[in-house]
Short mmCIF file of C-alpha atoms in Angstrom, two decimals:
data_model
loop_
_atom_site.label_atom_id
_atom_site.label_comp_id
_atom_site.label_asym_id
_atom_site.label_seq_id
_atom_site.Cartn_x
_atom_site.Cartn_y
_atom_site.Cartn_z
CA MET A 1 -34.45 -17.57 29.99
CA ASP A 2 -30.95 -16.14 29.98
CA LEU A 3 -29.03 -18.28 27.54
CA TYR A 4 -25.68 -16.47 27.44
CA ASN A 5 -23.36 -14.35 29.53
CA PRO A 6 -25.30 -12.83 32.43
CA HIS A 7 -23.45 -9.55 31.76
CA GLU A 8 -25.11 -9.41 28.38
CA PRO A 9 -28.75 -8.59 27.80
CA PRO A 10 -30.71 -11.74 28.24
CA ILE A 11 -32.46 -13.75 25.48
CA ILE A 12 -36.04 -14.35 26.39
CA GLU A 13 -38.18 -17.18 24.83
CA SER A 14 -41.43 -16.54 26.57
CA ILE A 15 -43.37 -13.37 26.88
CA ASN A 16 -44.69 -14.34 30.41
CA GLU A 17 -41.14 -14.06 31.72
CA ILE A 18 -41.50 -10.25 31.37
CA TYR A 19 -45.19 -9.24 31.42
CA LYS A 20 -47.92 -9.75 34.02
CA ASP A 21 -50.69 -9.53 31.60
CA ASP A 22 -49.69 -12.39 29.32
CA GLU A 23 -52.74 -12.31 27.08
CA SER A 24 -52.51 -8.54 26.37
CA SER A 25 -48.86 -8.72 25.76
CA GLN A 26 -49.20 -11.75 23.41
CA ASN A 27 -51.71 -9.80 21.41
CA ARG A 28 -49.51 -6.80 21.28
CA TYR A 29 -46.55 -8.83 19.78
CA LYS A 30 -48.96 -10.67 17.38
CA GLU A 31 -50.30 -7.27 16.11
CA LEU A 32 -46.68 -6.08 15.67
CA GLU A 33 -45.82 -9.18 13.61
CA SER A 34 -48.99 -8.79 11.43
CA LYS A 35 -48.26 -5.11 10.87
CA PHE A 36 -44.64 -5.98 9.97
CA ARG A 37 -45.78 -8.41 7.22
CA GLU A 38 -48.19 -5.81 6.00
CA ILE A 39 -45.52 -3.08 5.73
CA TYR A 40 -42.64 -5.21 4.56
CA ASN A 41 -44.33 -7.28 1.74
CA GLY A 42 -44.91 -10.45 3.64
CA ASP A 43 -41.60 -10.78 5.41
CA THR A 44 -41.71 -12.11 8.96
CA PRO A 45 -39.45 -10.68 11.71
CA THR A 46 -36.83 -12.91 12.95
CA HIS A 47 -36.00 -10.97 16.19
CA TYR A 48 -37.82 -8.86 18.69
CA PHE A 49 -36.12 -6.48 21.16
CA ARG A 50 -37.44 -4.46 24.06
CA ALA A 51 -36.25 -1.76 26.40
CA PRO A 52 -38.33 -0.51 29.26
CA GLY A 53 -39.07 2.98 30.54
CA ARG A 54 -38.24 3.71 34.03
CA VAL A 55 -39.41 5.49 37.18
CA ASN A 56 -37.01 7.02 39.67
CA LEU A 57 -37.92 6.54 43.33
CA ILE A 58 -35.59 9.27 44.50
CA GLY A 59 -32.56 11.17 43.16
CA GLU A 60 -33.85 13.63 40.64
CA HIS A 61 -31.45 15.70 38.52
CA VAL A 62 -28.32 14.41 40.28
CA ASP A 63 -26.91 11.87 37.83
CA TYR A 64 -25.38 14.38 35.54
CA SER A 65 -23.65 15.88 38.65
CA GLY A 66 -22.11 12.41 39.32
CA TYR A 67 -24.38 11.28 42.04
CA PRO A 68 -26.37 8.08 42.55
CA VAL A 69 -29.96 7.53 41.67
CA LEU A 70 -32.54 4.90 42.67
CA PRO A 71 -34.75 3.89 39.80
CA PHE A 72 -36.46 0.79 38.60
CA ALA A 73 -37.73 -0.40 35.18
CA LEU A 74 -41.38 -0.28 34.17
CA GLU A 75 -43.27 -3.08 32.43
CA GLN A 76 -44.20 -0.45 29.84
CA ASP A 77 -41.61 -0.55 27.02
CA CYS A 78 -40.47 0.12 23.46
CA ILE A 79 -40.39 -3.04 21.26
CA ILE A 80 -38.96 -3.58 17.78
CA ALA A 81 -39.61 -6.31 15.23
CA VAL A 82 -36.61 -6.76 13.01
CA TYR A 83 -35.81 -8.57 9.80
CA SER A 84 -32.33 -8.70 8.19
CA ASP A 85 -32.32 -8.49 4.44
CA PRO A 86 -28.94 -9.34 2.86
CA SER A 87 -29.89 -7.62 -0.33
CA LEU A 88 -30.73 -4.36 1.31
CA GLU A 89 -28.18 -1.57 1.67
CA SER A 90 -30.50 0.53 3.85
CA ILE A 91 -32.25 0.54 7.21
CA LYS A 92 -35.93 0.89 6.99
CA ILE A 93 -37.58 2.46 10.02
CA ALA A 94 -41.32 2.40 10.62
CA ASN A 95 -43.85 2.75 13.50
CA VAL A 96 -47.09 0.95 14.15
CA ASP A 97 -48.54 4.38 14.99
CA PRO A 98 -49.32 6.19 11.69
CA GLN A 99 -48.60 9.55 13.20
CA TYR A 100 -44.93 8.74 13.19
CA PRO A 101 -43.68 8.72 9.60
CA PRO A 102 -41.26 6.15 8.25
CA LEU A 103 -37.72 6.79 7.23
CA THR A 104 -35.10 4.97 5.22
CA VAL A 105 -31.41 5.64 5.45
CA GLY A 106 -28.47 4.03 3.63
CA THR A 107 -26.30 1.68 5.77
CA LEU A 108 -23.19 3.75 4.74
CA ASP A 109 -24.87 7.17 4.95
CA TYR A 110 -23.34 9.73 7.24
CA ILE A 111 -26.05 10.48 9.89
CA ASP A 112 -26.58 14.32 10.36
CA ILE A 113 -29.38 14.84 12.82
CA ASN A 114 -31.15 18.18 12.47
CA LEU A 115 -31.79 19.41 16.13
CA ASN A 116 -34.34 21.86 14.83
CA CYS A 117 -36.48 19.08 13.32
CA HIS A 118 -37.99 17.05 16.27
CA ARG A 119 -38.80 13.70 14.56
CA TRP A 120 -39.27 10.46 16.45
CA SER A 121 -36.90 8.69 14.04
CA ASN A 122 -34.07 11.04 15.23
CA TYR A 123 -33.77 8.71 18.32
CA VAL A 124 -33.23 5.73 16.11
CA LEU A 125 -30.76 7.61 13.95
CA ALA A 126 -28.88 8.65 17.11
CA ALA A 127 -28.53 5.00 18.11
CA TRP A 128 -27.41 4.07 14.59
CA LYS A 129 -24.81 6.89 14.62
CA GLY A 130 -23.53 5.51 17.85
CA ILE A 131 -23.28 1.94 16.55
CA GLN A 132 -21.68 3.05 13.26
CA GLN A 133 -18.70 4.28 15.23
CA TYR A 134 -17.94 0.69 16.29
CA LEU A 135 -18.65 -0.78 12.89
CA THR A 136 -15.98 1.35 11.34
CA THR A 137 -13.39 -0.50 13.37
CA THR A 138 -14.41 -3.79 11.84
CA THR A 139 -14.27 -5.17 8.34
CA GLN A 140 -17.89 -6.32 8.24
CA LYS A 141 -20.46 -4.66 6.07
CA PRO A 142 -23.41 -3.07 7.84
CA ARG A 143 -26.52 -5.08 7.60
CA GLY A 144 -29.65 -3.89 5.78
CA LEU A 145 -32.64 -4.05 8.26
CA CYS A 146 -36.39 -3.72 8.21
CA MET A 147 -37.53 -2.38 11.65
CA LEU A 148 -40.90 -1.76 13.07
CA PHE A 149 -41.40 -0.04 16.40
CA SER A 150 -44.18 -0.07 18.99
CA GLY A 151 -44.13 1.70 22.29
CA ASN A 152 -46.48 2.02 25.30
CA VAL A 153 -44.23 4.13 27.62
CA PRO A 154 -46.25 7.43 28.19
CA LEU A 155 -44.71 10.17 26.13
CA GLY A 156 -43.42 13.34 27.64
CA ALA A 157 -44.24 11.94 31.09
CA GLY A 158 -40.94 11.75 32.78
CA VAL A 159 -40.72 7.90 32.55
CA SER A 160 -38.03 7.83 29.86
CA SER A 161 -39.90 7.11 26.62
CA SER A 162 -37.15 8.75 24.49
CA SER A 163 -34.36 6.79 26.19
CA ALA A 164 -36.26 3.54 25.83
CA LEU A 165 -36.39 4.25 22.25
CA VAL A 166 -32.66 4.92 21.93
CA CYS A 167 -31.81 1.94 24.16
CA VAL A 168 -33.92 -0.61 22.16
CA SER A 169 -32.49 0.78 18.90
CA THR A 170 -29.00 0.46 20.19
CA LEU A 171 -29.56 -3.07 21.31
CA ALA A 172 -31.17 -4.19 18.06
CA LEU A 173 -28.63 -2.43 15.84
CA ALA A 174 -25.75 -3.83 17.76
CA GLN A 175 -27.03 -7.41 17.82
CA MET A 176 -28.16 -7.60 14.23
CA ASN A 177 -24.76 -6.40 13.18
CA GLN A 178 -23.09 -9.05 15.45
CA LEU A 179 -21.55 -6.58 17.84
CA ASN A 180 -21.41 -8.13 21.29
CA PHE A 181 -21.47 -5.71 24.18
CA THR A 182 -22.17 -6.04 27.87
CA LYS A 183 -25.19 -4.31 29.33
CA GLU A 184 -22.84 -1.63 30.88
CA GLU A 185 -21.25 -0.97 27.40
CA LEU A 186 -24.72 -0.78 25.71
CA ALA A 187 -25.86 1.74 28.37
CA GLN A 188 -22.76 3.89 27.77
CA ILE A 189 -23.28 3.77 23.96
CA ALA A 190 -26.90 4.76 24.33
CA VAL A 191 -25.92 7.69 26.75
CA ARG A 192 -23.56 8.99 24.15
CA SER A 193 -25.96 8.38 21.29
CA GLU A 194 -28.83 10.27 22.99
CA ARG A 195 -26.53 13.34 23.10
CA PHE A 196 -26.81 13.43 19.30
CA VAL A 197 -30.37 14.61 19.76
CA GLY A 198 -29.38 17.32 22.05
CA ILE A 199 -29.90 15.84 25.50
CA GLU A 200 -27.06 16.23 27.97
CA GLY A 201 -28.22 13.38 30.26
CA GLY A 202 -26.23 11.89 32.98
CA GLY A 203 -26.90 8.14 32.31
CA MET A 204 -29.63 7.00 34.65
CA ASP A 205 -32.22 6.37 32.09
CA GLN A 206 -30.11 4.13 29.87
CA THR A 207 -28.31 2.36 32.71
CA ILE A 208 -31.59 1.23 34.35
CA SER A 209 -33.13 0.35 31.03
CA PHE A 210 -30.29 -2.20 30.37
CA LEU A 211 -29.35 -3.32 33.94
CA ALA A 212 -32.72 -3.43 35.70
CA GLN A 213 -33.70 -6.65 37.50
CA PRO A 214 -37.19 -7.73 38.11
CA ASN A 215 -38.64 -7.30 41.66
CA SER A 216 -36.02 -4.80 42.93
CA ALA A 217 -34.95 -1.16 42.52
CA THR A 218 -31.39 -0.36 41.61
CA LEU A 219 -29.00 2.02 43.25
CA ILE A 220 -26.79 3.30 40.45
CA GLU A 221 -23.49 4.91 41.26
CA PHE A 222 -21.60 6.51 38.30
CA LEU A 223 -18.28 7.52 39.82
CA PRO A 224 -15.45 6.65 40.03
CA THR A 225 -16.80 3.69 37.99
CA LEU A 226 -20.36 2.49 37.28
CA LYS A 227 -21.65 0.28 40.01
CA THR A 228 -25.22 -1.09 40.60
CA HIS A 229 -26.65 -2.51 43.81
CA SER A 230 -30.07 -4.23 44.08
CA VAL A 231 -32.36 -2.56 46.59
CA GLN A 232 -35.28 -4.60 47.90
CA LEU A 233 -38.39 -2.42 48.50
CA PRO A 234 -40.85 -2.93 51.37
CA LYS A 235 -43.62 -5.41 50.51
CA SER A 236 -46.30 -3.51 52.50
CA VAL A 237 -46.48 -0.71 49.96
CA SER A 238 -47.14 -0.25 46.27
CA PHE A 239 -46.02 2.37 43.91
CA VAL A 240 -48.49 4.16 41.78
CA ILE A 241 -47.66 6.27 38.65
CA GLY A 242 -49.88 9.24 37.95
CA ASN A 243 -49.41 11.19 34.79
CA SER A 244 -50.31 14.92 35.31
CA LEU A 245 -51.04 14.80 31.53
CA VAL A 246 -48.89 17.92 31.11
CA GLU A 247 -46.46 16.93 28.41
CA SER A 248 -42.81 17.88 28.82
CA ASN A 249 -40.58 17.41 25.79
CA LYS A 250 -36.86 17.64 26.85
CA ILE A 251 -35.76 18.29 23.29
CA VAL A 252 -38.17 21.16 22.73
CA THR A 253 -37.67 22.95 26.07
CA GLY A 254 -34.14 21.81 26.78
CA GLY A 255 -32.60 25.31 26.30
CA ILE A 256 -34.79 26.77 29.02
CA TYR A 257 -35.17 23.78 31.32
CA TYR A 258 -33.15 20.54 31.22
CA ASN A 259 -30.01 21.57 29.55
CA LEU A 260 -30.02 24.82 31.38
CA ARG A 261 -29.98 22.95 34.72
CA VAL A 262 -27.02 20.80 33.43
CA VAL A 263 -25.08 24.11 32.84
CA GLU A 264 -26.16 25.62 36.16
CA CYS A 265 -24.97 22.63 38.12
CA ARG A 266 -21.70 22.66 36.14
CA LEU A 267 -21.07 26.40 36.85
CA ALA A 268 -22.10 25.88 40.50
CA ALA A 269 -19.46 23.21 40.78
CA VAL A 270 -16.73 25.41 39.12
CA LEU A 271 -17.52 28.50 41.20
CA LEU A 272 -17.81 26.47 44.49
CA ALA A 273 -14.38 24.86 43.73
CA PHE A 274 -12.91 28.33 42.86
CA TYR A 275 -13.98 29.81 46.27
CA MET A 276 -12.88 26.70 48.21
CA GLY A 277 -9.29 26.98 46.74
CA LEU A 278 -9.54 23.76 44.75
CA THR A 279 -8.22 23.09 41.30
CA TRP A 280 -11.30 24.49 39.66
CA GLU A 281 -10.00 24.29 36.12
CA HIS A 282 -10.58 20.48 36.11
CA ILE A 283 -13.99 20.61 37.75
CA ARG A 284 -17.03 19.56 35.72
CA LYS A 285 -19.46 18.07 38.22
CA LEU A 286 -20.51 18.88 41.77
CA HIS A 287 -19.23 15.30 42.61
CA ASP A 288 -15.74 16.46 41.53
CA VAL A 289 -15.84 19.08 44.23
CA GLN A 290 -16.55 16.41 46.81
CA VAL A 291 -13.66 14.24 45.59
CA GLN A 292 -11.16 17.09 45.61
CA SER A 293 -12.27 18.42 49.00
CA ASN A 294 -12.94 15.03 50.67
CA LEU A 295 -15.93 16.51 52.41
CA LYS A 296 -19.22 14.88 53.34
CA LEU A 297 -22.41 15.92 51.76
CA ASP A 298 -23.68 17.80 54.80
CA GLU A 299 -20.30 19.69 54.95
CA LEU A 300 -20.67 20.61 51.27
CA LEU A 301 -24.07 22.08 51.98
CA VAL A 302 -22.29 24.44 54.45
CA LYS A 303 -19.83 25.35 51.77
CA VAL A 304 -22.72 26.22 49.45
CA GLU A 305 -24.24 28.47 52.07
CA THR A 306 -20.89 30.08 52.73
CA HIS A 307 -19.65 30.70 49.14
CA LEU A 308 -22.49 30.88 46.64
CA GLN A 309 -24.77 33.86 46.56
CA LYS A 310 -28.47 33.36 46.66
CA GLU A 311 -29.07 35.86 43.89
CA PRO A 312 -28.78 34.73 40.33
CA TYR A 313 -25.46 35.16 38.54
CA THR A 314 -24.93 36.42 34.97
CA LYS A 315 -22.46 35.08 32.45
CA SER A 316 -20.33 38.28 32.91
CA ASN A 317 -20.37 37.81 36.75
CA ILE A 318 -19.09 34.23 36.51
CA ALA A 319 -16.52 35.04 33.77
CA GLU A 320 -15.20 37.90 35.71
CA ILE A 321 -14.75 35.81 38.93
CA LEU A 322 -13.02 33.11 37.05
CA GLY A 323 -10.79 35.49 34.94
CA LEU A 324 -12.38 34.23 31.66
CA THR A 325 -14.01 35.90 28.73
CA ILE A 326 -17.63 35.18 28.18
CA ASP A 327 -16.64 33.36 25.01
CA GLN A 328 -14.16 31.21 26.89
CA LEU A 329 -16.82 30.45 29.51
CA GLU A 330 -19.38 29.30 26.91
CA LYS A 331 -16.83 27.15 25.04
CA LYS A 332 -15.73 25.37 28.23
CA TYR A 333 -19.02 24.93 30.19
CA PHE A 334 -21.95 25.12 27.76
CA PRO A 335 -22.99 22.11 25.66
CA SER A 336 -22.06 22.35 22.06
CA GLY A 337 -24.81 22.32 19.46
CA VAL A 338 -27.53 23.08 21.98
CA LYS A 339 -28.61 26.61 22.79
CA VAL A 340 -29.16 27.39 26.48
CA SER A 341 -31.55 30.34 26.66
CA ALA A 342 -30.88 32.18 29.89
CA ASP A 343 -29.45 35.39 31.07
CA THR A 344 -29.13 34.41 34.67
CA PHE A 345 -28.04 31.23 36.46
CA LYS A 346 -29.24 30.19 39.96
CA LEU A 347 -26.18 28.36 41.22
CA TYR A 348 -26.87 28.37 44.96
CA SER A 349 -30.23 26.67 44.80
CA ARG A 350 -29.16 24.13 42.19
CA ALA A 351 -26.05 22.99 44.19
CA LYS A 352 -28.16 22.84 47.44
CA HIS A 353 -30.62 20.58 45.71
CA VAL A 354 -28.06 18.28 44.31
CA TYR A 355 -26.16 17.80 47.60
CA SER A 356 -29.30 17.32 49.72
CA GLU A 357 -31.04 15.07 47.18
CA SER A 358 -27.92 12.87 46.89
CA SER A 359 -27.98 12.44 50.65
CA ARG A 360 -31.61 11.43 50.50
CA VAL A 361 -30.75 8.72 47.86
CA TYR A 362 -28.18 7.18 50.23
CA GLN A 363 -30.57 7.42 53.16
CA PHE A 364 -33.35 5.68 51.30
CA ALA A 365 -31.14 2.77 50.13
CA GLU A 366 -29.66 2.34 53.55
CA LYS A 367 -33.04 2.21 55.29
CA CYS A 368 -34.30 -0.46 52.90
CA LYS A 369 -31.33 -2.76 54.09
CA SER A 370 -32.94 -3.19 57.45
CA PRO A 371 -36.53 -4.35 56.81
CA GLY A 372 -37.01 -5.29 60.38
CA LYS A 373 -36.35 -1.70 61.63
CA LEU A 374 -37.78 -0.08 58.49
CA SER A 375 -40.49 2.58 58.85
CA VAL A 376 -42.12 3.11 55.44
CA GLN A 377 -43.11 6.53 56.69
CA GLU A 378 -39.40 7.45 56.90
CA LEU A 379 -39.01 6.50 53.23
CA GLY A 380 -42.17 8.51 52.53
CA ASN A 381 -40.69 11.56 54.30
CA LEU A 382 -37.53 11.32 52.12
CA MET A 383 -39.71 11.16 48.93
CA ASN A 384 -41.79 14.17 50.07
CA ASP A 385 -38.69 16.15 50.87
CA SER A 386 -37.33 15.29 47.43
CA HIS A 387 -40.50 16.80 45.74
CA GLN A 388 -40.19 20.00 47.88
CA SER A 389 -36.53 20.36 46.79
CA CYS A 390 -37.29 19.66 43.18
CA ALA A 391 -40.15 22.31 43.30
CA GLN A 392 -38.39 25.04 45.31
CA LEU A 393 -34.77 24.67 44.79
CA PHE A 394 -34.46 23.06 41.39
CA GLU A 395 -37.69 24.58 40.06
CA CYS A 396 -38.48 21.63 37.84
CA SER A 397 -42.05 21.08 38.96
CA CYS A 398 -45.21 22.72 37.64
CA PRO A 399 -48.73 23.66 39.13
CA GLU A 400 -50.22 20.42 37.91
CA LEU A 401 -47.55 18.27 39.47
CA ASP A 402 -47.76 20.13 42.76
CA GLN A 403 -51.51 19.70 42.76
CA LEU A 404 -51.42 15.99 41.87
CA THR A 405 -48.80 15.23 44.56
CA SER A 406 -50.92 17.04 47.12
CA ILE A 407 -54.07 15.20 46.09
CA CYS A 408 -52.30 11.83 46.23
CA LYS A 409 -51.18 12.46 49.79
CA GLN A 410 -54.64 13.54 50.78
CA SER A 411 -56.01 10.33 49.28
CA GLY A 412 -53.83 8.01 51.37
CA ALA A 413 -50.32 8.05 49.89
CA LEU A 414 -47.44 8.03 52.29
CA SER A 415 -45.58 10.13 49.85
CA SER A 416 -45.90 11.52 46.36
CA ARG A 417 -43.27 13.26 44.27
CA LEU A 418 -42.56 14.15 40.69
CA CYS A 419 -40.38 11.76 38.74
CA GLY A 420 -38.34 12.22 35.73
CA ALA A 421 -37.13 15.59 34.39
CA GLY A 422 -40.27 17.32 35.61
CA TRP A 423 -41.98 20.50 34.16
CA GLY A 424 -44.88 18.07 33.54
CA GLY A 425 -45.03 14.36 33.29
CA CYS A 426 -45.67 11.93 36.10
CA THR A 427 -45.76 11.46 39.86
CA ILE A 428 -44.84 8.47 41.82
CA SER A 429 -46.78 7.79 44.98
CA MET A 430 -46.01 5.23 47.72
CA VAL A 431 -49.29 3.80 48.93
CA PRO A 432 -50.07 1.07 51.54
CA THR A 433 -50.97 -1.99 49.48
CA ASP A 434 -54.19 -2.66 51.19
CA GLN A 435 -55.41 0.97 50.38
CA VAL A 436 -54.53 1.01 46.74
CA PRO A 437 -58.10 0.49 45.36
CA GLN A 438 -59.55 3.38 47.40
CA PHE A 439 -56.57 5.54 46.58
CA LEU A 440 -56.96 5.04 42.88
CA GLU A 441 -60.67 5.85 42.98
CA LYS A 442 -60.11 9.02 45.20
CA VAL A 443 -57.46 10.53 42.99
CA TYR A 444 -59.36 9.72 39.85
CA GLN A 445 -62.37 11.58 41.14
CA ILE A 446 -60.56 14.59 42.57
CA TYR A 447 -58.02 15.08 39.75
CA TYR A 448 -58.58 13.14 36.54
CA SER A 449 -62.34 13.29 36.34
CA LYS A 450 -62.13 17.09 36.06
CA LEU A 451 -59.82 16.90 32.92
CA PRO A 452 -61.00 17.07 29.40
CA ASN A 453 -60.15 14.59 26.71
CA LEU A 454 -58.88 11.87 28.94
CA PRO A 455 -57.48 8.77 27.24
CA LYS A 456 -59.88 5.98 27.06
CA ASP A 457 -57.63 3.56 28.86
CA ARG A 458 -57.22 4.69 32.45
CA SER A 459 -54.30 2.39 32.87
CA SER A 460 -52.24 4.39 30.37
CA TYR A 461 -52.02 7.33 32.65
CA PHE A 462 -52.78 6.12 36.19
CA PHE A 463 -51.50 2.67 37.25
CA VAL A 464 -49.81 0.49 39.89
CA THR A 465 -46.29 -0.58 38.95
CA SER A 466 -43.49 -2.75 40.17
CA PRO A 467 -39.91 -3.30 39.18
CA SER A 468 -39.65 -5.08 35.83
CA GLN A 469 -36.97 -6.80 33.59
CA GLY A 470 -34.32 -4.73 31.77
CA ALA A 471 -33.69 -4.66 28.03
CA CYS A 472 -33.59 -8.03 26.28
CA THR A 473 -33.80 -9.88 23.04
CA LEU A 474 -36.94 -12.01 22.37
CA ILE A 475 -36.94 -15.04 20.14
CA LEU A 476 -40.49 -16.20 20.10
CA LYS A 477 -41.54 -19.61 18.93
#
């Protein structure tokens, strides 16, 4: 039940308001409480917080270029049990999974995150660093906390496990320190905080984690201001998540994959603006080019064909065109603190993907507005085109993802595409609801049964999903 301002994260008093499997979820929270008492000398948590992972229906790698996305929140989430100890001058961080070591930091410590040390607790520290910036503007003393984390969002699977951890930490640290923020404000804090661990994300993961509504997807527009629109999905289809079981860690591979694509899109925007005679010095995103030129997306695709060469550019090429030194180019357009390991930059194909993918997002949302005229195959075609663009233009797929999407379509899916950053992780398939059981069995036999060392729980890597509740506080009685 939402007890306070609807613009703030809700306070929930019953687990069955969130989860379909009430018994399994009850056991999960009971085990969390029991482990908390074991670790923290008999103390009992007073608050629980959760933030979900997410799946993106369509709109991959366009948020950091300023364009809209269409995700929904998963039931799978990261949860924290928390106890505030007035005598503590530290924050104790622990995880129910023993492979993740605990950490204690002083409440007044300066947080310096080592980007070369990829610890799970870095994400919690990033959130604390973000919250500390607000506490310095108040006279209150930071609270000492005992925190125990548990997560069931698949790791490295493109469904936002890392952002769920940052978001739930941001929510817990803010509320336990009596800082009241709206969902939108918390999302923005989490976006900035996650950059402390070296991810130049665009904001989709954090926004949907906080603003998601059950039973609907959300069209998220970032510019000129953040706006969200509920999108009702067709009832005749179900969405199935399939983990390729190829792990993709954005932190480890950011320099050659994710952050490189951010830079390529940024440079594509600048060079396109330069050739179009715009004020390129102020351009940072491909969306900025549209705003300055007042062109439609299909018209911008023509400009890409006209002005950007299909062959890769080098730093010296781009710097010479813009009249900059390589050092000036790097300082202005490359992320600070994160090394981007590339000698060449494919600006044509990245821009073409962003503009065409953004068009597909708008088309998908628009078609869902007219259920009487809706053809689910039209939605499926848009999702299939999205995967093709991701694989060929943005090059963020991998052989296993391409194989799995192909198998899913052969097994009865109307569409199947990678979701998340790519280079591994999950697919999302749209399947006629009455064909889901056969679909699940066929894909399992063709793809998963051939893989070694499968997790025991099939539902942890291959499952039907539907839109779930966003981040919230739980006060369980």
